[in-house]
Amino acid sequence: MVLRWLSSLFLSACLITSLFAQNKSLTTGEVDNRVNQLLSQMTLEEKIGQMTQIPGGFVRGPEKPEDLIRKGIDGSVLWINDPVEMNRMQHIAVEQTRLHIPILFGLDVIHGYRTIFPAPLAMAASWDPKMAEAAQAVAAKEARADGFAWTFAPMVDIARDPRWGRIIEGSGEDPYLGAAMARAQVRGFQGEDNDLSNPDHVLACVKHFAGYGAADGGRDYDSSYIPEDLMWNVYLPPFKAALDAGVGSLMSAYMDLNDVPATGNRWLLHDVLRQTWGFNGFVVSDAQAIGSLVTHGYARDGSDAALKAMNAGVNMDMASFTYYQNLAKLVKAGQISTAEIDAMVRPILAAKIRLGLFEHPYVEPHSQQVAADPHSAELARTAAQRSMVLLRNEGSLLPLAKSGKYSSIAVIGPLADSGDDQLSMWGHIGKPNPPVSVLQGIRNKLGDAVRIEYSKGPNITREYPSFFADALHIHTDPKQTAEEAKKAFDDALATAKRNDMVILVLGEGSIMNGEAASRASLDFVGQQEQLLEAVVATGKPVVLVLINARPINLLWASEHVPAILEAWVPGEQGGNAVADILFGDAVPGGKLPITWPRTVGQIPIYYAHNLTQQHEDAPDFKSRYWDLSSFPLYPFGYGLSYTTFSYSNIHISNPQPGVGSTFEVTADVQNTGSRAGDTVAQLYIHQQAGSASRPVRQLKGFERITLAPGETKTVHFKLGKDELTYWSPSLRKWVEEPEQFDVWVGEDSTAKLHSNFKLID
Ligand code: BGC
């Protein structure tokens, strides 16, 4: 007892001294020394403890978390969002375990902790990586202020199927844009200097490695079948970009990749990740994914699953306790060596050391003070403005006059006054600030100048309940009876008729996007399409604002609704930002990071496809449908503005560049309208021949620029090895081929301004 008291007194003294000690970043050698010292004192059980992540809240383990921690099973804890509880657990880990190793607390801080920014897909629509970096830096600072040193982000899965609910968590369909956003987010979380000892930084975790976005049928968790060249050329580049930016941890994916579960996949986790890319951080499985290796029909039982995940290269078991229950036996049976266990534990300890957790294990929660910084809300508002995409604006209905033109406005729809639905499912897991709904944003903007009348219309609900709605206490609309829904519909229509114009806010709620939120249809949920059509039939001017997480069926809307603004899942300032755009205080400049299909039947549809057959004299013989255009409704990279731009003078610095050389493509962009505005200049290439068929176009450069009316700017793009190399399936290696290339610069993936060059051997 006395000994325990003395040792905790000693520890507290150490902690207090270290609190005042300078928090400096350690060299790799210093970190290694400390890791080796610790490892030399650890028992096998303690090592396995570091390889175990305990679930708090959502899922129960085999023993109470505190009992496990007391035994040194305290690598990490997730899903606890209460700093008091975290400190309580940390005291047990630090004061009541033999080696006093602190717990690493992790949480899904995906698009903000208190200040909630637009969801990642929306951020990608800004085509503004610097802004994504700044937003994640705020998220890191707020999360760390409440004791979270680890975020399970960025999610960089390429997704080409909008039925997949998790499309919202990533950056869309394109590897080049995806890589840029991945890099930016890692820098935001870990800092440009990657100094994890900085109390404003968190350890990032790039996920889900790899191919999760290609789930069969868009059904979450389903198998992915991805040929090796698509892995290298499309699905892996954002991960590589995150690694190049210094990401310290990585999460394996749930699904089978080409019939081998990603969490037991040695090709992915060893050959690619460690051997080819030299990753030296640690890999955590996705939640319960090691245990699920049995479900896949890949492992015979828990022991086999632990062995297979270990052999593949998973350092930490998230929430399945398969390592905890099996690894020691496997070591004792000689199936795993102590050296192999040590290799797994090393990067986990190194991360804890680099994060300064040994010196600062506890938290004085102060995220509220951090979030009070007015710049954070401003950044969230700017980010939301910059991520919104104007899809249609017939007759320049937008921007709306703030006064004079309409004396009354109807704001209608299930998402018009539902700020909570402006957060993705993960946006609810931290301590989100109260969000500003679209209705509130419009009221803030117009004050008493215009009469505003709100009507919700019928509720929108999910067919099958959502686990996360309960787990994260997310608001959900109750199911209505047919009479209740009819009354709500009639009220909304009457409201539309009574007012001079209508802003309809439709889409999907929080529980309809994210994990376990795939859809078979892309149609509007519930009666929203009918409501939209009925409101348009009143003859009032209608603006449709979409709060949604994926492209939805706008076939009718795109021909009948004069103005459509895609606001995505815009975060806490979404309502203010929508009002800024609708009333002209901000000019839309976001561009689609995904191809927008006409109907669900076109999926998969993405701009960087191959062209396989085209006969001028026999137009039937090409890849198309006879009942619908094979073109998307809106192409990748598309988005309107309140002004117009023209692109001219494409110039290639060297029309016959050598393989391996770097050269420049420039073009002039002019604002040809009467308002200042942003455009995203996009560069696409096409390789005309080679050892494999190449996509019709590939994005290889972009820059978001602001131009005053009449102003012209020259945009500069670099082309070289990084942009021109691809992984050839026939040669099974990376190649930069001496061939003829097309190059286009323009506003979207259908850009017309064209030039070409020949790469010389
Ligand atoms: C998700 C991950 C997430 C983890 C922890 C899993 O269900 O797939 O993306 O990071 O839970 O919350």
PDB file of N, CA, C and O in Angstrom, residues 533-583:
ATOM      1  N   GLU A 533     -41.896  18.613 -57.607  1.00  0.00           N
ATOM      2  CA  GLU A 533     -42.639  18.786 -58.859  1.00  0.00           C
ATOM      3  C   GLU A 533     -43.903  19.614 -58.629  1.00  0.00           C
ATOM      4  O   GLU A 533     -44.260  20.474 -59.436  1.00  0.00           O
ATOM      5  N   ALA A 534     -44.553  19.382 -57.497  1.00  0.00           N
ATOM      6  CA  ALA A 534     -45.778  20.140 -57.198  1.00  0.00           C
ATOM      7  C   ALA A 534     -45.447  21.611 -56.951  1.00  0.00           C
ATOM      8  O   ALA A 534     -46.177  22.504 -57.391  1.00  0.00           O
ATOM      9  N   VAL A 535     -44.353  21.881 -56.277  1.00  0.00           N
ATOM     10  CA  VAL A 535     -43.981  23.272 -55.990  1.00  0.00           C
ATOM     11  C   VAL A 535     -43.602  23.987 -57.295  1.00  0.00           C
ATOM     12  O   VAL A 535     -44.006  25.119 -57.533  1.00  0.00           O
ATOM     13  N   VAL A 536     -42.877  23.310 -58.149  1.00  0.00           N
ATOM     14  CA  VAL A 536     -42.494  23.926 -59.424  1.00  0.00           C
ATOM     15  C   VAL A 536     -43.761  24.216 -60.250  1.00  0.00           C
ATOM     16  O   VAL A 536     -43.876  25.260 -60.902  1.00  0.00           O
ATOM     17  N   ALA A 537     -44.752  23.313 -60.154  1.00  0.00           N
ATOM     18  CA  ALA A 537     -45.996  23.489 -60.923  1.00  0.00           C
ATOM     19  C   ALA A 537     -46.785  24.729 -60.473  1.00  0.00           C
ATOM     20  O   ALA A 537     -47.656  25.200 -61.202  1.00  0.00           O
ATOM     21  N   THR A 538     -46.488  25.266 -59.305  1.00  0.00           N
ATOM     22  CA  THR A 538     -47.196  26.484 -58.864  1.00  0.00           C
ATOM     23  C   THR A 538     -46.780  27.681 -59.711  1.00  0.00           C
ATOM     24  O   THR A 538     -47.409  28.724 -59.672  1.00  0.00           O
ATOM     25  N   GLY A 539     -45.685  27.545 -60.441  1.00  0.00           N
ATOM     26  CA  GLY A 539     -45.234  28.647 -61.281  1.00  0.00           C
ATOM     27  C   GLY A 539     -44.360  29.656 -60.545  1.00  0.00           C
ATOM     28  O   GLY A 539     -43.870  30.610 -61.142  1.00  0.00           O
ATOM     29  N   LYS A 540     -44.148  29.457 -59.250  1.00  0.00           N
ATOM     30  CA  LYS A 540     -43.270  30.373 -58.506  1.00  0.00           C
ATOM     31  C   LYS A 540     -41.820  30.100 -58.891  1.00  0.00           C
ATOM     32  O   LYS A 540     -41.473  28.960 -59.214  1.00  0.00           O
ATOM     33  N   PRO A 541     -40.988  31.121 -58.827  1.00  0.00           N
ATOM     34  CA  PRO A 541     -39.561  30.833 -59.020  1.00  0.00           C
ATOM     35  C   PRO A 541     -39.067  29.902 -57.901  1.00  0.00           C
ATOM     36  O   PRO A 541     -39.398  30.126 -56.728  1.00  0.00           O
ATOM     37  N   VAL A 542     -38.329  28.863 -58.278  1.00  0.00           N
ATOM     38  CA  VAL A 542     -37.886  27.877 -57.282  1.00  0.00           C
ATOM     39  C   VAL A 542     -36.374  27.701 -57.325  1.00  0.00           C
ATOM     40  O   VAL A 542     -35.790  27.528 -58.393  1.00  0.00           O
ATOM     41  N   VAL A 543     -35.771  27.759 -56.146  1.00  0.00           N
ATOM     42  CA  VAL A 543     -34.358  27.397 -56.013  1.00  0.00           C
ATOM     43  C   VAL A 543     -34.318  26.094 -55.226  1.00  0.00           C
ATOM     44  O   VAL A 543     -34.932  25.999 -54.159  1.00  0.00           O
ATOM     45  N   LEU A 544     -33.622  25.111 -55.755  1.00  0.00           N
ATOM     46  CA  LEU A 544     -33.483  23.841 -55.042  1.00  0.00           C
ATOM     47  C   LEU A 544     -32.094  23.791 -54.404  1.00  0.00           C
ATOM     48  O   LEU A 544     -31.084  23.908 -55.099  1.00  0.00           O
ATOM     49  N   VAL A 545     -32.076  23.654 -53.077  1.00  0.00           N
ATOM     50  CA  VAL A 545     -30.800  23.498 -52.366  1.00  0.00           C
ATOM     51  C   VAL A 545     -30.723  22.044 -51.920  1.00  0.00           C
ATOM     52  O   VAL A 545     -31.664  21.539 -51.301  1.00  0.00           O
ATOM     53  N   LEU A 546     -29.629  21.390 -52.247  1.00  0.00           N
ATOM     54  CA  LEU A 546     -29.482  19.974 -51.873  1.00  0.00           C
ATOM     55  C   LEU A 546     -28.560  19.840 -50.677  1.00  0.00           C
ATOM     56  O   LEU A 546     -27.427  20.333 -50.696  1.00  0.00           O
ATOM     57  N   ILE A 547     -29.071  19.188 -49.649  1.00  0.00           N
ATOM     58  CA  ILE A 547     -28.219  18.804 -48.522  1.00  0.00           C
ATOM     59  C   ILE A 547     -28.125  17.297 -48.648  1.00  0.00           C
ATOM     60  O   ILE A 547     -29.071  16.575 -48.328  1.00  0.00           O
ATOM     61  N   ASN A 548     -27.045  16.813 -49.200  1.00  0.00           N
ATOM     62  CA  ASN A 548     -26.982  15.374 -49.422  1.00  0.00           C
ATOM     63  C   ASN A 548     -25.542  14.919 -49.577  1.00  0.00           C
ATOM     64  O   ASN A 548     -24.637  15.730 -49.732  1.00  0.00           O
ATOM     65  N   ALA A 549     -25.406  13.635 -49.544  1.00  0.00           N
ATOM     66  CA  ALA A 549     -24.081  13.069 -49.390  1.00  0.00           C
ATOM     67  C   ALA A 549     -23.593  12.356 -50.623  1.00  0.00           C
ATOM     68  O   ALA A 549     -22.542  11.741 -50.609  1.00  0.00           O
ATOM     69  N   ARG A 550     -24.375  12.426 -51.689  1.00  0.00           N
ATOM     70  CA  ARG A 550     -24.015  11.659 -52.890  1.00  0.00           C
ATOM     71  C   ARG A 550     -24.865  12.226 -54.025  1.00  0.00           C
ATOM     72  O   ARG A 550     -25.907  12.831 -53.778  1.00  0.00           O
ATOM     73  N   PRO A 551     -24.448  12.003 -55.268  1.00  0.00           N
ATOM     74  CA  PRO A 551     -25.313  12.410 -56.364  1.00  0.00           C
ATOM     75  C   PRO A 551     -26.663  11.707 -56.247  1.00  0.00           C
ATOM     76  O   PRO A 551     -26.711  10.509 -55.944  1.00  0.00           O
ATOM     77  N   ILE A 552     -27.743  12.451 -56.471  1.00  0.00           N
ATOM     78  CA  ILE A 552     -29.054  11.807 -56.473  1.00  0.00           C
ATOM     79  C   ILE A 552     -29.717  12.067 -57.820  1.00  0.00           C
ATOM     80  O   ILE A 552     -29.191  12.821 -58.629  1.00  0.00           O
ATOM     81  N   ASN A 553     -30.835  11.433 -58.026  1.00  0.00           N
ATOM     82  CA  ASN A 553     -31.491  11.509 -59.328  1.00  0.00           C
ATOM     83  C   ASN A 553     -32.100  12.893 -59.550  1.00  0.00           C
ATOM     84  O   ASN A 553     -33.116  13.235 -58.961  1.00  0.00           O
ATOM     85  N   LEU A 554     -31.474  13.664 -60.436  1.00  0.00           N
ATOM     86  CA  LEU A 554     -31.951  15.021 -60.723  1.00  0.00           C
ATOM     87  C   LEU A 554     -32.459  15.129 -62.153  1.00  0.00           C
ATOM     88  O   LEU A 554     -32.481  16.207 -62.723  1.00  0.00           O
ATOM     89  N   LEU A 555     -32.817  13.987 -62.720  1.00  0.00           N
ATOM     90  CA  LEU A 555     -33.184  13.985 -64.132  1.00  0.00           C
ATOM     91  C   LEU A 555     -34.309  14.989 -64.408  1.00  0.00           C
ATOM     92  O   LEU A 555     -34.225  15.811 -65.316  1.00  0.00           O
ATOM     93  N   TRP A 556     -35.341  14.933 -63.604  1.00  0.00           N
ATOM     94  CA  TRP A 556     -36.465  15.856 -63.801  1.00  0.00           C
ATOM     95  C   TRP A 556     -36.059  17.276 -63.373  1.00  0.00           C
ATOM     96  O   TRP A 556     -36.264  18.246 -64.113  1.00  0.00           O
ATOM     97  N   ALA A 557     -35.433  17.359 -62.216  1.00  0.00           N
ATOM     98  CA  ALA A 557     -35.062  18.676 -61.679  1.00  0.00           C
ATOM     99  C   ALA A 557     -34.149  19.432 -62.634  1.00  0.00           C
ATOM    100  O   ALA A 557     -34.281  20.642 -62.821  1.00  0.00           O
ATOM    101  N   SER A 558     -33.252  18.706 -63.274  1.00  0.00           N
ATOM    102  CA  SER A 558     -32.263  19.373 -64.122  1.00  0.00           C
ATOM    103  C   SER A 558     -32.896  20.011 -65.356  1.00  0.00           C
ATOM    104  O   SER A 558     -32.259  20.774 -66.050  1.00  0.00           O
ATOM    105  N   GLU A 559     -34.162  19.657 -65.618  1.00  0.00           N
ATOM    106  CA  GLU A 559     -34.836  20.289 -66.757  1.00  0.00           C
ATOM    107  C   GLU A 559     -35.923  21.260 -66.338  1.00  0.00           C
ATOM    108  O   GLU A 559     -36.366  22.082 -67.129  1.00  0.00           O
ATOM    109  N   HIS A 560     -36.368  21.162 -65.087  1.00  0.00           N
ATOM    110  CA  HIS A 560     -37.532  21.966 -64.702  1.00  0.00           C
ATOM    111  C   HIS A 560     -37.304  22.937 -63.560  1.00  0.00           C
ATOM    112  O   HIS A 560     -38.135  23.808 -63.342  1.00  0.00           O
ATOM    113  N   VAL A 561     -36.253  22.739 -62.798  1.00  0.00           N
ATOM    114  CA  VAL A 561     -36.035  23.649 -61.669  1.00  0.00           C
ATOM    115  C   VAL A 561     -34.989  24.668 -62.104  1.00  0.00           C
ATOM    116  O   VAL A 561     -33.890  24.287 -62.500  1.00  0.00           O
ATOM    117  N   PRO A 562     -35.314  25.954 -62.053  1.00  0.00           N
ATOM    118  CA  PRO A 562     -34.374  26.931 -62.629  1.00  0.00           C
ATOM    119  C   PRO A 562     -33.005  26.974 -61.945  1.00  0.00           C
ATOM    120  O   PRO A 562     -31.996  27.103 -62.629  1.00  0.00           O
ATOM    121  N   ALA A 563     -32.970  26.845 -60.639  1.00  0.00           N
ATOM    122  CA  ALA A 563     -31.657  26.946 -59.977  1.00  0.00           C
ATOM    123  C   ALA A 563     -31.459  25.787 -59.014  1.00  0.00           C
ATOM    124  O   ALA A 563     -32.343  25.467 -58.212  1.00  0.00           O
ATOM    125  N   ILE A 564     -30.288  25.148 -59.112  1.00  0.00           N
ATOM    126  CA  ILE A 564     -29.984  24.013 -58.218  1.00  0.00           C
ATOM    127  C   ILE A 564     -28.596  24.235 -57.617  1.00  0.00           C
ATOM    128  O   ILE A 564     -27.602  24.360 -58.342  1.00  0.00           O
ATOM    129  N   LEU A 565     -28.553  24.268 -56.297  1.00  0.00           N
ATOM    130  CA  LEU A 565     -27.275  24.438 -55.597  1.00  0.00           C
ATOM    131  C   LEU A 565     -26.986  23.172 -54.797  1.00  0.00           C
ATOM    132  O   LEU A 565     -27.772  22.789 -53.921  1.00  0.00           O
ATOM    133  N   GLU A 566     -25.876  22.511 -55.103  1.00  0.00           N
ATOM    134  CA  GLU A 566     -25.461  21.337 -54.324  1.00  0.00           C
ATOM    135  C   GLU A 566     -24.663  21.842 -53.123  1.00  0.00           C
ATOM    136  O   GLU A 566     -23.555  22.367 -53.281  1.00  0.00           O
ATOM    137  N   ALA A 567     -25.259  21.703 -51.934  1.00  0.00           N
ATOM    138  CA  ALA A 567     -24.586  22.199 -50.721  1.00  0.00           C
ATOM    139  C   ALA A 567     -23.923  21.056 -49.954  1.00  0.00           C
ATOM    140  O   ALA A 567     -23.268  21.292 -48.942  1.00  0.00           O
ATOM    141  N   TRP A 568     -24.091  19.826 -50.386  1.00  0.00           N
ATOM    142  CA  TRP A 568     -23.520  18.635 -49.751  1.00  0.00           C
ATOM    143  C   TRP A 568     -23.943  18.559 -48.287  1.00  0.00           C
ATOM    144  O   TRP A 568     -25.005  18.992 -47.919  1.00  0.00           O
ATOM    145  N   VAL A 569     -23.012  18.015 -47.498  1.00  0.00           N
ATOM    146  CA  VAL A 569     -23.202  17.933 -46.047  1.00  0.00           C
ATOM    147  C   VAL A 569     -22.290  19.038 -45.514  1.00  0.00           C
ATOM    148  O   VAL A 569     -21.100  18.829 -45.309  1.00  0.00           O
ATOM    149  N   PRO A 570     -22.825  20.247 -45.364  1.00  0.00           N
ATOM    150  CA  PRO A 570     -21.952  21.423 -45.316  1.00  0.00           C
ATOM    151  C   PRO A 570     -21.412  21.814 -43.949  1.00  0.00           C
ATOM    152  O   PRO A 570     -20.669  22.801 -43.859  1.00  0.00           O
ATOM    153  N   GLY A 571     -21.812  21.070 -42.888  1.00  0.00           N
ATOM    154  CA  GLY A 571     -21.253  21.390 -41.580  1.00  0.00           C
ATOM    155  C   GLY A 571     -22.028  22.476 -40.860  1.00  0.00           C
ATOM    156  O   GLY A 571     -23.094  22.912 -41.296  1.00  0.00           O
ATOM    157  N   GLU A 572     -21.458  22.899 -39.741  1.00  0.00           N
ATOM    158  CA  GLU A 572     -22.215  23.763 -38.819  1.00  0.00           C
ATOM    159  C   GLU A 572     -22.604  25.108 -39.425  1.00  0.00           C
ATOM    160  O   GLU A 572     -23.592  25.703 -39.056  1.00  0.00           O
ATOM    161  N   GLN A 573     -21.787  25.628 -40.335  1.00  0.00           N
ATOM    162  CA  GLN A 573     -22.080  26.947 -40.908  1.00  0.00           C
ATOM    163  C   GLN A 573     -22.832  26.830 -42.224  1.00  0.00           C
ATOM    164  O   GLN A 573     -22.966  27.816 -42.956  1.00  0.00           O
ATOM    165  N   GLY A 574     -23.315  25.625 -42.514  1.00  0.00           N
ATOM    166  CA  GLY A 574     -23.939  25.374 -43.814  1.00  0.00           C
ATOM    167  C   GLY A 574     -25.049  26.365 -44.135  1.00  0.00           C
ATOM    168  O   GLY A 574     -25.139  26.868 -45.258  1.00  0.00           O
ATOM    169  N   GLY A 575     -25.897  26.659 -43.153  1.00  0.00           N
ATOM    170  CA  GLY A 575     -27.038  27.547 -43.406  1.00  0.00           C
ATOM    171  C   GLY A 575     -26.581  28.948 -43.771  1.00  0.00           C
ATOM    172  O   GLY A 575     -27.116  29.572 -44.714  1.00  0.00           O
ATOM    173  N   ASN A 576     -25.595  29.454 -43.049  1.00  0.00           N
ATOM    174  CA  ASN A 576     -25.079  30.788 -43.380  1.00  0.00           C
ATOM    175  C   ASN A 576     -24.441  30.789 -44.762  1.00  0.00           C
ATOM    176  O   ASN A 576     -24.604  31.726 -45.531  1.00  0.00           O
ATOM    177  N   ALA A 577     -23.706  29.723 -45.043  1.00  0.00           N
ATOM    178  CA  ALA A 577     -23.004  29.671 -46.337  1.00  0.00           C
ATOM    179  C   ALA A 577     -23.997  29.570 -47.499  1.00  0.00           C
ATOM    180  O   ALA A 577     -23.814  30.206 -48.536  1.00  0.00           O
ATOM    181  N   VAL A 578     -25.060  28.786 -47.316  1.00  0.00           N
ATOM    182  CA  VAL A 578     -26.088  28.705 -48.370  1.00  0.00           C
ATOM    183  C   VAL A 578     -26.670  30.093 -48.607  1.00  0.00           C
ATOM    184  O   VAL A 578     -26.802  30.549 -49.753  1.00  0.00           O
ATOM    185  N   ALA A 579     -26.977  30.786 -47.523  1.00  0.00           N
ATOM    186  CA  ALA A 579     -27.551  32.135 -47.669  1.00  0.00           C
ATOM    187  C   ALA A 579     -26.543  33.068 -48.348  1.00  0.00           C
ATOM    188  O   ALA A 579     -26.914  33.880 -49.201  1.00  0.00           O
ATOM    189  N   ASP A 580     -25.273  32.939 -47.999  1.00  0.00           N
ATOM    190  CA  ASP A 580     -24.246  33.781 -48.642  1.00  0.00           C
ATOM    191  C   ASP A 580     -24.277  33.585 -50.151  1.00  0.00           C
ATOM    192  O   ASP A 580     -24.183  34.535 -50.917  1.00  0.00           O
ATOM    193  N   ILE A 581     -24.409  32.338 -50.560  1.00  0.00           N
ATOM    194  CA  ILE A 581     -24.380  32.057 -52.002  1.00  0.00           C
ATOM    195  C   ILE A 581     -25.695  32.480 -52.665  1.00  0.00           C
ATOM    196  O   ILE A 581     -25.698  33.146 -53.691  1.00  0.00           O
ATOM    197  N   LEU A 582     -26.818  32.105 -52.030  1.00  0.00           N
ATOM    198  CA  LEU A 582     -28.100  32.434 -52.665  1.00  0.00           C
ATOM    199  C   LEU A 582     -28.273  33.936 -52.840  1.00  0.00           C
ATOM    200  O   LEU A 582     -28.841  34.408 -53.816  1.00  0.00           O
ATOM    201  N   PHE A 583     -27.763  34.701 -51.872  1.00  0.00           N
ATOM    202  CA  PHE A 583     -27.992  36.153 -51.933  1.00  0.00           C
ATOM    203  C   PHE A 583     -26.748  36.920 -52.390  1.00  0.00           C
ATOM    204  O   PHE A 583     -26.644  38.119 -52.202  1.00  0.00           O
TER     205      PHE A 583
END
